């Protein structure tokens, strides 16, 4: 089980990312049209982007296990970490997933 403080920090980052998503996306679109902008206009847009909170960047989000909060070995399809997924498959709690046997 992950520490509660780390899970809360991740939730805070998700909220910040949702809050500043539109501002960040529009600024990125403006920068991508670099040929029509002068260097000073581009610089102003970059300053605006850098003034946003650091934790509002989507790259800082980390996927966590739905049950345990584990940050590593997560499967996107299920939202679970590897060992929890394996336990659920062995307990026949995931339909369509089969155990490996050879």
Coordinates of C-alpha atoms in Angstrom, one line a residue:
X1 CA 0.0 0.0 0.0
X2 CA 1.4 3.4 -1.0
X3 CA 1.7 6.2 1.5
X4 CA -1.4 8.4 1.7
X5 CA 0.6 11.5 1.3
X6 CA 1.9 10.3 -2.1
X7 CA -1.6 9.4 -3.3
X8 CA -2.9 12.9 -2.2
X9 CA 0.0 14.6 -4.0
X10 CA -0.9 12.7 -7.2
X11 CA -4.6 13.7 -6.8
X12 CA -3.5 17.4 -6.4
X13 CA -1.5 17.1 -9.6
X14 CA -4.4 15.7 -11.5
X15 CA -6.7 18.6 -10.4
X16 CA -4.0 21.2 -11.4
X17 CA -3.5 19.5 -14.8
X18 CA -7.3 19.6 -15.5
X19 CA -7.5 23.3 -14.3
X20 CA -4.7 24.5 -16.6
X21 CA -5.2 22.1 -19.5
X22 CA -6.9 24.6 -21.9
X23 CA -4.4 27.4 -21.2
X24 CA -1.5 25.0 -21.8
X25 CA -3.0 23.6 -25.0
X26 CA -3.8 27.0 -26.5
X27 CA -0.3 28.3 -25.7
X28 CA 1.3 25.2 -27.3
X29 CA -0.8 25.8 -30.5
X30 CA 0.4 29.4 -30.7
X31 CA 4.0 28.3 -30.4
X32 CA 3.6 25.7 -33.0
X33 CA 2.7 28.4 -35.5
X34 CA 6.2 29.7 -35.1
X35 CA 6.7 30.8 -38.7
X36 CA 4.0 33.5 -38.4
X37 CA 5.3 34.8 -35.0
X38 CA 8.2 37.0 -34.3
X39 CA 10.7 36.0 -31.8
X40 CA 9.5 38.4 -29.2
X41 CA 5.9 37.1 -29.4
X42 CA 7.2 33.6 -29.1
X43 CA 9.2 34.6 -26.1
X44 CA 6.1 36.1 -24.4
X45 CA 4.1 32.9 -25.0
X46 CA 7.0 30.8 -23.5
X47 CA 7.1 33.0 -20.4
X48 CA 3.4 32.6 -20.0
X49 CA 3.8 28.8 -20.2
X50 CA 6.6 28.8 -17.7
X51 CA 4.6 30.9 -15.3
X52 CA 2.0 28.1 -14.9
X53 CA 2.5 25.8 -11.9
X54 CA 5.0 23.1 -12.5
X55 CA 2.7 20.4 -11.2
X56 CA 0.1 21.3 -13.8
X57 CA 2.2 19.7 -16.6
X58 CA 0.7 16.4 -17.7
X59 CA 4.1 14.8 -17.9
X60 CA 4.4 15.0 -14.1
X61 CA 1.3 12.7 -13.6
X62 CA 2.0 9.1 -12.7
X63 CA -0.5 6.3 -13.2
X64 CA -1.2 4.4 -9.9
X65 CA -2.9 1.2 -9.1
X66 CA -6.6 1.6 -8.4
X67 CA -6.5 -0.6 -5.3
X68 CA -3.1 -0.2 -3.7
X69 CA -1.8 3.0 -5.1
X70 CA 1.4 1.3 -6.3
X71 CA 3.1 3.6 -8.9
X72 CA 4.9 0.9 -10.8
X73 CA 4.0 -2.1 -13.1
X74 CA 0.5 -0.8 -13.9
X75 CA -1.6 -2.1 -16.7
X76 CA -3.6 0.6 -18.5
X77 CA -6.4 -1.7 -19.5
X78 CA -7.3 -2.7 -15.9
X79 CA -5.8 0.2 -13.9
X80 CA -4.2 -2.4 -11.6
X81 CA -0.6 -3.2 -10.7
X82 CA 0.9 -6.5 -11.9
X83 CA 0.7 -8.5 -8.6
X84 CA -2.9 -7.4 -7.9
X85 CA -3.9 -8.3 -11.5
X86 CA -2.3 -11.7 -11.1
X87 CA -4.2 -12.3 -7.8
X88 CA -7.5 -11.3 -9.3
X89 CA -6.9 -13.6 -12.3
X90 CA -6.1 -16.5 -10.0
X91 CA -9.3 -15.8 -8.0
X92 CA -11.3 -15.7 -11.3
X93 CA -12.4 -12.1 -10.7
X94 CA -11.5 -10.8 -14.2
X95 CA -13.6 -12.2 -17.0
X96 CA -11.8 -13.1 -20.1
X97 CA -8.4 -13.3 -18.5
X98 CA -6.8 -16.7 -18.3
X99 CA -4.0 -18.2 -16.2
X100 CA -0.9 -19.3 -17.8
X101 CA -0.1 -23.0 -17.5
X102 CA 2.5 -25.0 -19.3

